[in-house]
Amino acid sequence: MTVIQVIIITAAIIALAVLGYLGRILYNRSVSIRNRAQMNVVYTNITHELLTPLTVISASVERLRAQEPKYSGDYDLMQLNIERMVRLLQQILETSKSQSGELKLLVAHGDVMQYIQRTALCIEPLMSKRGLTFTIDCNPESMMGWIDTDKLDKIIYNLLSNAAKYTGENGRVALKVNTNKTYDHITIKVSDNGIGIPADKMKSLFRRFYDGDYRRFQTMGTGLGLALTRELVYLHGGDISCDSQEGKGTTFTVKLPIRKEAFSPSQIDEANKVDINIAHSAILDLSTHMREKQVSDAADTDADLSDEDSYKVLVVEDNVELLMLMTQLLSHKYKVKSASNGQEALNIILHNEFDLIVSDVMMPVMDGHELTRRIKNDPNISHLPIILLTAKTQDEDRKESLKIGADDFITKPFKMSDLELRINNLVENRKRIQNEFRQQTAEETQERIAAAADKASEPTADELFLKRALDCVYKHLDDGEYDRDAFAADMGASASTLYNKLRSMTGMNVSNFIRDIRMKEAQRIARQQPDIRVSDLAYRVGFRDPKYFSTCFKKEFGLQPSEFLENLAKAQQT
């Protein structure tokens, strides 16, 4: 399966998501009250129809997995997107059933506490991704009862994901479950220490399609979660309430009956029992898979791309699926790291080496524009090229992005081939700079720096930096132990800052820069002393292994050093 096929299938899934979203807007805003009953039937049918192609796509993915198992990462990405789409469509379908009175309960006997605990653990990766402390407390730890696992799954997921979505980084989310004295009810409490809900917004909390604008977080949702949760609780004959203090946090409390007598005969499934080992796959979150995939991709990439030759790209995007897709596709050619917001990206940039940044504009915590400003205002990293991605299409938005220092600008939706082309263009510019620098002899390099220093105007910060870098390397030319860490210490810079600055000015990383100077000096010494032995020449320029020196020399100049010296000697004789 080719990358193109991956993109096509993923695009089909995204198209379905867009269709569902547009349908919801049509239903919510464009249909009059008297026509909604009829529209509900139509919408339910559409939802069913959307589930059919998703099933076909899922089956096709599994067939491809069997035929070409080496693309497991791509299959996982598609399957996880399918599961998310299925969850969304099922939630819409459940809402439609509730409106038409067709939502049914089917309870089975099993360990209620163990099922809740294991189901809640499935959302733990989402908590970790958001930097939240997540605790689960079931008292007692084991207790038998009657539950509809499908409905309870949705209740738990909606409450926990809602808490995770609207609690800031380093916050806390807690799930507490206990029973009453007669063991015929359970109480589920989901608490967070987020910003809370204003009192005037509480009355709209469970309204369908309410978008939760009382929370000042940049998040997206269907507006169905809490409304459906309440309807599912009521379907059980239970109760749900919310207690919130603005600036302190929110607690949702759900009370559900679990005794058999609480349900009608048609609601009881005597034949089956609850399997606590089966948590619904729809609860799975992409974050853990993405981290595991990045580790795997990094290992695969390391085998193909050396640190010296590969270019390093940081991709910043808060949409997990898009971030995962871009990371996978770009990893085939570049070394790629990822971040989910500007603040996280900035922390990574300050401690790692990069050649280019690709960032979304609209993100929580710190957006792409602020990230660009921070980078361009920091002299240590201001040279890093930045490509911004945005859904905004106005010319003013493009001008704003370029004004704050972005090197390029791509509007969503975009083709991955277009993004790769922009990246390639910036990388090729770096390579041209590298070739120009490498073609200079040692004397020409020194003359260039001296000429810059002798100008009437003050030399630029970059020119002074490059002069200091050259002086440091020449000072330790014969020191075979002189490496990037020692070089960075002499320059008074971090290893990542030194890398970024040299890469920007010369197109080379630190190791290649040192080697390039050593090779140029070796060539100069050879011209002055054509009778010098190869081993002595190697030691003079910091190589402890003459064989390795010969390999590097031939790679740089196309001749073995012995051949180069022999040609020089012949030229002198004539």
Coordinates of C-alpha atoms in Angstrom, one line a residue:
M1 CA 0.0 0.0 0.0
T2 CA 1.4 3.4 -1.0
V3 CA 1.4 6.6 0.9
I4 CA -1.1 7.9 -1.6
Q5 CA -3.5 5.1 -0.7
V6 CA -3.2 6.1 3.0
I7 CA -4.0 9.7 2.2
I8 CA -7.0 8.7 0.1
I9 CA -8.5 6.5 2.7
T10 CA -7.8 9.0 5.5
A11 CA -9.3 11.7 3.4
A12 CA -12.5 9.6 2.9
I13 CA -12.8 9.3 6.6
I14 CA -12.3 13.0 7.1
A15 CA -14.9 13.7 4.4
L16 CA -17.4 11.6 6.3
A17 CA -16.6 13.5 9.5
V18 CA -17.2 16.8 7.7
L19 CA -20.5 15.5 6.3
G20 CA -21.7 14.4 9.8
Y21 CA -20.7 17.8 11.2
L22 CA -22.4 19.7 8.5
G23 CA -25.5 17.6 9.0
R24 CA -25.6 18.4 12.7
I25 CA -25.4 22.2 12.0
L26 CA -28.2 21.8 9.4
Y27 CA -30.2 19.9 12.0
N28 CA -29.6 22.4 14.8
R29 CA -29.9 25.7 13.0
S30 CA -31.8 25.3 9.8
V31 CA -34.7 23.0 10.6
S32 CA -37.8 24.4 12.2
I33 CA -39.3 22.8 15.3
R34 CA -42.3 21.3 13.4
N35 CA -40.0 19.6 10.9
R36 CA -37.5 18.2 13.3
A37 CA -39.4 14.9 13.8
Q38 CA -39.2 14.2 10.1
M39 CA -35.6 15.5 9.9
N40 CA -34.7 13.2 12.7
V41 CA -35.7 10.2 10.7
V42 CA -33.7 11.4 7.7
Y43 CA -30.7 12.1 9.9
T44 CA -30.9 8.7 11.5
N45 CA -31.0 7.1 8.1
I46 CA -28.0 9.1 7.0
T47 CA -26.1 8.0 10.1
H48 CA -26.8 4.4 9.3
E49 CA -25.6 4.9 5.8
L50 CA -22.4 6.5 6.9
L51 CA -21.7 3.5 9.2
T52 CA -21.9 1.2 6.1
P53 CA -18.9 2.6 4.2
L54 CA -16.9 2.8 7.4
T55 CA -17.5 -0.9 7.8
V56 CA -16.3 -1.5 4.3
I57 CA -13.2 0.7 4.8
S58 CA -12.4 -1.1 8.1
A59 CA -12.7 -4.5 6.4
S60 CA -10.4 -3.2 3.6
V61 CA -7.9 -2.1 6.1
E62 CA -7.8 -5.5 7.7
R63 CA -7.4 -7.2 4.3
L64 CA -4.5 -4.9 3.4
R65 CA -3.0 -5.6 6.8
A66 CA -3.0 -9.3 6.0
Q67 CA -1.5 -8.7 2.5
E68 CA 1.1 -6.1 3.4
P69 CA 1.8 -6.4 7.2
K70 CA 4.8 -4.1 7.0
Y71 CA 2.6 -1.0 6.9
S72 CA 1.1 -1.7 10.3
G73 CA 1.5 1.9 11.5
D74 CA -0.6 3.2 8.6
Y75 CA -3.3 0.6 9.2
D76 CA -3.4 1.5 12.9
L77 CA -3.8 5.2 12.0
M78 CA -6.7 4.4 9.7
Q79 CA -8.4 2.0 12.1
L80 CA -8.2 4.5 15.0
N81 CA -9.8 7.2 12.8
I82 CA -12.5 4.7 11.8
E83 CA -13.2 4.0 15.5
R84 CA -13.5 7.7 16.3
M85 CA -15.9 8.2 13.5
V86 CA -17.9 5.2 14.6
R87 CA -18.1 6.6 18.1
L88 CA -19.3 10.0 16.8
L89 CA -21.9 8.4 14.6
Q90 CA -23.1 6.1 17.3
Q91 CA -23.5 9.0 19.7
I92 CA -25.5 10.9 17.1
L93 CA -27.6 7.7 16.5
E94 CA -28.2 7.3 20.3
T95 CA -29.4 10.9 20.4
S96 CA -31.8 10.3 17.5
K97 CA -33.1 7.2 19.2
S98 CA -33.7 9.0 22.4
Q99 CA -35.7 11.7 20.6
S100 CA -37.9 9.2 18.9
G101 CA -38.3 7.0 22.0
E102 CA -36.4 4.1 20.5
L103 CA -33.5 4.1 22.9
K104 CA -33.5 0.8 24.7
L105 CA -31.8 -0.6 27.8
L106 CA -30.4 -4.1 28.1
V107 CA -28.7 -4.9 31.4
A108 CA -26.6 -8.0 32.2
H109 CA -25.2 -9.4 35.4
G110 CA -21.6 -8.9 36.3
D111 CA -19.0 -7.2 38.5
V112 CA -20.0 -3.5 38.3
M113 CA -17.0 -2.0 40.1
Q114 CA -14.5 -4.0 38.1
Y115 CA -16.1 -3.1 34.8
I116 CA -16.2 0.6 35.7
Q117 CA -12.6 0.6 36.8
R118 CA -11.3 -1.2 33.7
T119 CA -13.4 1.0 31.4
A120 CA -12.1 4.2 33.0
L121 CA -8.5 3.0 32.6
C122 CA -9.0 3.1 28.9
I123 CA -9.2 6.9 29.0
E124 CA -6.0 7.2 31.1
P125 CA -3.9 7.9 28.0
L126 CA -6.0 11.0 27.3
M127 CA -5.3 12.2 30.8
S128 CA -1.6 11.6 30.5
K129 CA -1.5 13.4 27.1
R130 CA -3.0 16.5 28.8
G131 CA -0.7 16.3 31.8
L132 CA -3.4 15.5 34.3
T133 CA -3.3 13.5 37.5
F134 CA -6.1 10.8 37.1
T135 CA -7.3 8.8 40.1
I136 CA -9.9 6.0 40.2
D137 CA -11.5 5.0 43.6
C138 CA -14.1 2.2 43.6
N139 CA -15.5 1.3 47.0
P140 CA -15.9 -1.6 47.3
E141 CA -13.5 -2.8 44.7
S142 CA -15.7 -5.6 43.6
M143 CA -19.5 -5.8 43.6
M144 CA -22.1 -7.7 41.5
G145 CA -25.0 -5.9 39.9
W146 CA -27.0 -5.4 36.7
I147 CA -25.7 -2.9 34.1
D148 CA -26.0 -2.0 30.4
T149 CA -22.3 -1.9 29.5
D150 CA -22.9 0.0 26.3
K151 CA -24.8 2.8 28.0
L152 CA -22.5 2.9 31.1
D153 CA -19.5 3.0 28.8
K154 CA -20.9 6.2 27.1
I155 CA -21.7 7.8 30.5
I156 CA -18.2 7.2 31.9
Y157 CA -16.5 8.3 28.6
N158 CA -18.5 11.5 28.2
L159 CA -18.0 12.6 31.8
L160 CA -14.3 11.8 31.9
S161 CA -13.4 13.2 28.5
N162 CA -15.4 16.3 29.4
A163 CA -13.3 16.7 32.6
A164 CA -10.1 16.1 30.7
K165 CA -11.0 18.5 28.0
Y166 CA -11.6 21.4 30.3
T167 CA -9.0 21.0 33.0
G168 CA -5.7 22.8 32.6
E169 CA -2.3 21.2 32.4
N170 CA -1.1 19.7 35.7
G171 CA -4.7 19.6 36.9
R172 CA -6.6 16.7 38.6
V173 CA -9.5 14.5 37.5
A174 CA -10.9 12.0 39.9
L175 CA -13.5 9.2 39.4
K176 CA -15.1 7.9 42.6
V177 CA -17.7 5.1 42.7
N178 CA -19.4 3.8 45.8
T179 CA -22.6 2.0 46.7
N180 CA -25.4 2.6 49.2
K181 CA -26.0 0.5 52.4
T182 CA -28.5 -1.8 50.6
Y183 CA -26.2 -2.4 47.6
D184 CA -28.9 -1.6 45.1
H185 CA -27.5 1.7 43.7
I186 CA -24.1 3.1 42.8
T187 CA -23.0 6.7 42.9
I188 CA -20.5 7.8 40.3
K189 CA -18.7 11.1 40.9
V190 CA -16.3 12.7 38.3
S191 CA -14.5 15.7 39.7
D192 CA -12.0 18.1 38.3
N193 CA -10.2 21.3 39.5
G194 CA -10.7 23.2 36.3
I195 CA -12.1 26.7 35.9
G196 CA -15.6 25.7 36.8
I197 CA -19.0 26.8 35.3
P198 CA -20.5 30.2 35.8
A199 CA -23.9 30.1 37.6
D200 CA -25.8 31.7 34.7
K201 CA -24.6 28.9 32.4
M202 CA -25.7 26.0 34.6
K203 CA -29.2 25.9 33.3
S204 CA -28.0 25.3 29.7
L205 CA -25.5 22.6 30.8
F206 CA -27.5 19.6 29.5
R207 CA -29.0 21.3 26.5
R208 CA -28.4 19.4 23.3
F209 CA -25.9 21.1 21.0
Y210 CA -24.8 23.4 23.8
D211 CA -21.1 24.0 22.8
G212 CA -19.8 24.7 26.3
D213 CA -18.6 28.2 25.7
Y214 CA -18.6 28.7 29.4
R215 CA -15.2 27.0 29.3
R216 CA -12.5 29.2 28.1
F217 CA -10.6 26.5 26.3
Q218 CA -10.0 26.0 22.6
T219 CA -11.7 22.7 22.2
M220 CA -14.2 21.2 19.9
G221 CA -17.1 18.8 20.4
T222 CA -20.4 17.7 19.0
G223 CA -22.5 19.4 21.7
L224 CA -24.2 16.0 22.3
G225 CA -22.1 14.5 25.1
L226 CA -23.7 15.8 28.3
A227 CA -27.2 15.9 26.8
L228 CA -26.9 12.2 25.8
T229 CA -25.3 11.4 29.2
R230 CA -28.4 12.8 31.0
E231 CA -30.7 10.9 28.7
L232 CA -28.8 7.6 29.3
V233 CA -28.9 8.2 33.0
Y234 CA -32.7 8.8 32.9
L235 CA -33.1 5.7 30.8
H236 CA -31.7 3.8 33.7
G237 CA -34.1 5.5 36.1
G238 CA -31.2 7.2 37.6
D239 CA -30.3 10.8 38.4
I240 CA -27.5 13.2 37.4
S241 CA -26.5 16.5 38.9
C242 CA -23.6 19.0 38.7
D243 CA -22.0 21.1 41.3
S244 CA -19.5 23.7 40.2
Q245 CA -17.6 26.7 41.5
E246 CA -16.1 29.1 39.0
G247 CA -12.3 29.0 39.4
K248 CA -12.3 25.9 41.6
G249 CA -13.7 23.0 39.7
T250 CA -16.7 20.9 38.8
T251 CA -18.2 17.6 40.1
F252 CA -20.8 15.6 38.2
T253 CA -22.7 13.1 40.3
V254 CA -24.6 10.1 38.7
K255 CA -26.8 7.7 40.6
L256 CA -27.8 4.5 38.9
P257 CA -29.8 1.5 40.1
I258 CA -28.1 -1.9 39.8
R259 CA -30.6 -4.3 41.3
K260 CA -32.4 -6.6 38.9
E261 CA -35.8 -5.5 40.2
A262 CA -35.2 -2.0 39.0
F263 CA -35.6 -3.1 35.4
S264 CA -38.4 -4.5 33.3
P265 CA -38.2 -8.1 31.9
S266 CA -37.6 -6.7 28.4
Q267 CA -34.6 -4.8 29.7
I268 CA -32.9 -7.8 31.2
D269 CA -30.5 -10.1 29.4
E270 CA -30.4 -13.3 31.3
A271 CA -28.4 -15.2 28.7
N272 CA -25.2 -13.2 28.9
K273 CA -22.9 -11.9 31.6
V274 CA -20.7 -8.8 31.8
D275 CA -17.2 -9.5 30.6
I276 CA -15.0 -7.1 32.6
N277 CA -12.0 -7.9 30.4
I278 CA -13.7 -6.3 27.4
A279 CA -13.6 -2.5 27.5
H280 CA -15.2 -0.9 24.5
S281 CA -12.5 -0.1 21.8
A282 CA -14.2 3.2 21.0
I283 CA -12.8 4.6 24.2
L284 CA -9.2 4.1 23.1
D285 CA -7.3 7.4 22.7
L286 CA -4.7 8.1 20.0
S287 CA -2.1 9.7 22.3
T288 CA -0.5 6.5 23.7
H289 CA -0.4 4.9 20.2
M290 CA 1.1 8.0 18.8
R291 CA 3.9 8.1 21.4
E292 CA 4.6 4.4 20.8
K293 CA 4.5 4.9 17.0
Q294 CA 7.0 7.8 17.3
V295 CA 9.4 5.7 19.2
S296 CA 9.0 3.0 16.5
D297 CA 9.3 5.5 13.6
A298 CA 12.4 7.1 15.3
A299 CA 14.1 3.7 15.5
D300 CA 13.2 2.9 11.8
T301 CA 14.4 6.4 10.7
D302 CA 17.6 6.1 12.6
A303 CA 18.5 3.0 10.6
D304 CA 18.1 5.0 7.3
L305 CA 19.2 8.5 8.2
S306 CA 22.3 9.5 10.1
D307 CA 22.3 12.4 12.6
E308 CA 24.9 14.1 10.4
D309 CA 23.0 14.0 7.1
S310 CA 19.4 14.2 8.0
Y311 CA 17.4 17.3 8.5
K312 CA 15.4 17.7 11.7
V313 CA 11.8 19.0 11.6
L314 CA 9.4 19.8 14.5
V315 CA 5.7 19.5 13.7
V316 CA 3.3 21.4 16.0
E317 CA -0.4 20.5 15.7
D318 CA -3.1 20.1 18.3
N319 CA -5.2 17.7 16.2
V320 CA -3.8 14.3 17.1
E321 CA -4.8 12.5 13.9
L322 CA -3.3 15.2 11.6
L323 CA -0.2 15.4 13.8
M324 CA 0.2 11.6 13.6
L325 CA -0.3 11.6 9.8
M326 CA 2.2 14.4 9.2
T327 CA 4.7 12.8 11.5
Q328 CA 4.5 9.4 9.8
L329 CA 4.7 10.8 6.2
L330 CA 7.6 13.2 6.9
S331 CA 9.5 10.6 8.9
H332 CA 10.4 8.8 5.7
K333 CA 12.6 11.7 4.7
Y334 CA 13.4 13.7 7.8
K335 CA 13.9 13.2 11.5
V336 CA 10.6 14.4 13.0
K337 CA 9.6 15.3 16.5
S338 CA 6.1 16.6 17.4
A339 CA 4.3 18.9 19.9
S340 CA 0.6 19.6 20.5
N341 CA 0.8 23.3 21.3
G342 CA 3.2 26.3 21.0
Q343 CA 4.4 26.2 24.6
E344 CA 5.3 22.5 24.4
A345 CA 7.0 23.2 21.1
L346 CA 9.1 26.1 22.5
N347 CA 10.3 23.9 25.4
I348 CA 11.4 21.3 22.9
I349 CA 13.1 23.8 20.6
L350 CA 15.2 25.2 23.4
H351 CA 16.6 21.8 24.2
N352 CA 16.9 20.1 20.8
E353 CA 18.4 20.7 17.4
F354 CA 16.1 21.5 14.5
D355 CA 16.3 22.8 11.0
L356 CA 12.7 23.7 10.4
I357 CA 9.4 24.2 12.2
V358 CA 5.9 23.3 10.8
S359 CA 3.2 24.7 13.1
D360 CA -0.6 25.1 13.1
V361 CA -1.8 28.6 13.9
M362 CA -4.9 27.9 16.1
M363 CA -3.8 25.8 19.1
P364 CA -4.5 25.9 22.9
V365 CA -2.1 27.2 25.5
M366 CA 0.1 29.0 22.9
D367 CA -0.9 29.5 19.3
G368 CA 1.3 29.4 16.2
H369 CA 1.6 33.2 15.9
E370 CA 2.8 33.6 19.4
L371 CA 5.2 30.7 18.9
T372 CA 6.6 32.4 15.8
R373 CA 7.0 35.7 17.7
R374 CA 8.9 34.0 20.5
I375 CA 11.2 32.2 18.1
K376 CA 11.9 35.2 15.9
N377 CA 12.6 37.4 19.0
D378 CA 15.2 35.0 20.4
P379 CA 18.6 35.5 18.8
N380 CA 19.6 31.9 19.6
I381 CA 16.8 30.4 17.5
S382 CA 15.5 33.3 15.3
H383 CA 17.1 31.8 12.2
L384 CA 14.8 28.7 12.3
P385 CA 12.5 28.7 9.2
I386 CA 8.8 28.4 10.1
I387 CA 5.9 27.2 8.0
L388 CA 2.5 28.0 9.4
L389 CA -0.6 26.0 8.7
T390 CA -4.0 27.6 9.2
A391 CA -7.7 27.2 8.3
K392 CA -8.0 31.0 7.8
T393 CA -8.0 31.9 4.1
Q394 CA -8.2 35.7 4.2
D395 CA -5.3 37.7 2.7
E396 CA -5.0 39.6 5.9
D397 CA -4.3 36.4 7.8
R398 CA -1.5 35.5 5.4
K399 CA 0.0 39.0 5.8
E400 CA -0.2 38.8 9.5
S401 CA 1.7 35.4 9.5
L402 CA 4.4 36.7 7.2
K403 CA 4.7 40.0 9.2
I404 CA 5.5 38.3 12.4
G405 CA 8.3 36.3 10.7
A406 CA 6.9 33.1 9.2
D407 CA 8.9 31.9 6.2
D408 CA 5.9 30.3 4.5
F409 CA 2.2 29.9 4.9
I410 CA -0.2 27.1 3.9
T411 CA -4.0 27.2 4.2
K412 CA -6.0 24.1 5.3
P413 CA -7.0 21.8 3.8
F414 CA -3.7 21.3 2.1
K415 CA -2.0 18.4 0.2
M416 CA 0.8 16.7 2.0
S417 CA 2.8 16.9 -1.3
D418 CA 2.5 20.8 -1.1
L419 CA 3.8 20.8 2.5
E420 CA 6.7 18.5 1.5
L421 CA 7.4 20.8 -1.4
R422 CA 7.6 23.9 0.9
I423 CA 9.9 22.0 3.3
N424 CA 12.1 20.7 0.4
N425 CA 12.5 24.3 -0.9
L426 CA 13.7 25.6 2.5
V427 CA 16.0 22.6 2.8
E428 CA 17.4 23.1 -0.7
N429 CA 18.2 26.7 0.3
R430 CA 20.2 25.4 3.2
K431 CA 22.0 23.0 0.9
R432 CA 23.0 25.8 -1.4
I433 CA 24.5 27.7 1.5
Q434 CA 26.3 24.6 2.5
N435 CA 27.8 24.0 -0.9
E436 CA 28.9 27.7 -1.2
F437 CA 30.7 27.4 2.2
R438 CA 32.3 24.1 1.4
Q439 CA 33.6 25.3 -2.0
Q440 CA 35.6 28.0 -0.2
T441 CA 39.2 27.2 0.7
A442 CA 40.5 27.8 4.2
E443 CA 42.1 31.0 3.1
E444 CA 39.0 32.3 1.4
T445 CA 36.9 31.6 4.5
Q446 CA 39.4 33.5 6.7
E447 CA 39.5 36.3 4.2
R448 CA 35.7 36.5 4.1
I449 CA 35.5 36.9 7.9
A450 CA 38.4 39.4 7.9
A451 CA 36.8 41.4 5.2
A452 CA 33.5 41.5 7.1
A453 CA 35.4 42.7 10.2
D454 CA 37.2 45.5 8.3
K455 CA 34.0 46.9 6.8
A456 CA 33.2 50.5 7.8
S457 CA 30.0 49.2 9.4
E458 CA 29.9 46.9 12.4
P459 CA 30.0 43.2 11.6
T460 CA 26.7 41.4 12.1
A461 CA 26.1 39.1 15.1
D462 CA 26.2 36.1 12.7
E463 CA 29.5 37.2 11.2
L464 CA 31.0 37.6 14.7
F465 CA 29.6 34.2 15.7
L466 CA 31.1 32.5 12.7
K467 CA 34.5 34.1 13.3
R468 CA 34.5 32.9 16.9
A469 CA 33.5 29.4 15.7
L470 CA 36.3 29.3 13.2
D471 CA 38.8 30.5 15.8
C472 CA 37.8 27.8 18.2
V473 CA 38.2 25.0 15.7
Y474 CA 41.6 26.3 14.4
K475 CA 42.8 26.6 18.0
H476 CA 42.0 22.9 18.6
L477 CA 42.8 21.7 15.1
D478 CA 45.2 18.9 16.2
D479 CA 43.1 17.8 19.1
G480 CA 41.3 14.6 18.2
E481 CA 39.2 14.8 21.4
Y482 CA 37.7 18.1 20.4
D483 CA 34.0 17.4 19.8
R484 CA 30.7 19.2 19.7
D485 CA 30.3 19.4 23.5
A486 CA 33.8 21.0 23.9
F487 CA 33.1 23.2 21.0
A488 CA 29.8 24.4 22.5
A489 CA 31.4 25.1 25.9
D490 CA 34.1 27.2 24.2
M491 CA 31.4 29.2 22.3
G492 CA 29.4 29.7 25.5
A493 CA 26.3 28.2 23.9
S494 CA 24.2 25.1 24.3
A495 CA 24.8 22.2 21.9
S496 CA 21.4 22.8 20.3
T497 CA 22.0 26.6 19.9
L498 CA 25.4 25.9 18.3
Y499 CA 23.8 23.4 16.0
N500 CA 21.0 25.7 15.0
K501 CA 23.3 28.7 14.3
L502 CA 25.9 26.8 12.3
R503 CA 23.2 25.0 10.3
S504 CA 21.6 28.3 9.5
M505 CA 24.9 30.0 8.4
T506 CA 26.8 27.2 6.8
G507 CA 24.2 24.5 6.1
M508 CA 26.3 22.1 8.2
N509 CA 25.8 20.6 11.6
V510 CA 28.5 20.8 14.3
S511 CA 30.4 17.6 13.4
N512 CA 30.4 18.4 9.7
F513 CA 31.6 22.0 10.4
I514 CA 34.6 20.8 12.4
R515 CA 35.4 18.1 9.8
D516 CA 35.1 20.6 7.0
I517 CA 37.6 23.0 8.6
R518 CA 39.9 20.0 9.2
M519 CA 39.7 18.9 5.6
K520 CA 40.3 22.4 4.2
E521 CA 43.3 22.8 6.5
A522 CA 44.6 19.4 5.5
Q523 CA 44.4 20.5 1.8
R524 CA 46.3 23.7 2.6
I525 CA 49.1 22.0 4.6
A526 CA 49.4 19.4 1.8
R527 CA 49.9 22.2 -0.8
Q528 CA 52.6 23.7 1.4
Q529 CA 54.3 20.4 2.3
P530 CA 53.7 17.9 -0.6
D531 CA 56.3 15.6 1.0
I532 CA 54.4 15.2 4.2
R533 CA 53.4 11.7 5.2
V534 CA 49.7 10.9 5.2
S535 CA 49.7 9.8 8.9
D536 CA 51.5 13.1 9.9
L537 CA 49.0 15.1 7.9
A538 CA 46.1 13.2 9.6
Y539 CA 47.5 13.9 13.1
R540 CA 48.1 17.6 12.3
V541 CA 44.4 18.1 11.7
G542 CA 43.0 16.1 14.6
F543 CA 42.5 12.6 13.1
R544 CA 43.8 9.7 15.3
D545 CA 43.1 7.1 12.6
P546 CA 44.9 7.8 9.2
K547 CA 42.6 5.3 7.4
Y548 CA 39.5 7.2 8.5
F549 CA 41.3 10.4 7.5
S550 CA 41.9 9.0 4.1
T551 CA 38.3 8.0 3.7
C552 CA 37.1 11.5 4.7
F553 CA 39.6 13.2 2.4
K554 CA 38.6 11.2 -0.6
K555 CA 34.9 11.9 0.1
E556 CA 35.7 15.6 0.3
F557 CA 38.1 16.0 -2.6
G558 CA 37.6 12.9 -4.8
L559 CA 41.2 11.6 -4.2
Q560 CA 43.1 9.7 -1.6
P561 CA 45.5 12.0 0.3
S562 CA 48.4 9.9 -1.0
E563 CA 47.2 10.5 -4.6
F564 CA 46.7 14.2 -3.9
L565 CA 50.3 14.5 -2.4
E566 CA 51.7 12.6 -5.4
N567 CA 50.0 14.9 -7.9
L568 CA 51.4 17.9 -6.0
A569 CA 54.9 16.5 -6.0
K570 CA 54.7 15.8 -9.8
A571 CA 53.5 19.3 -10.4
Q572 CA 56.5 20.8 -8.5
Q573 CA 58.9 18.6 -10.5
T574 CA 57.6 19.9 -13.8

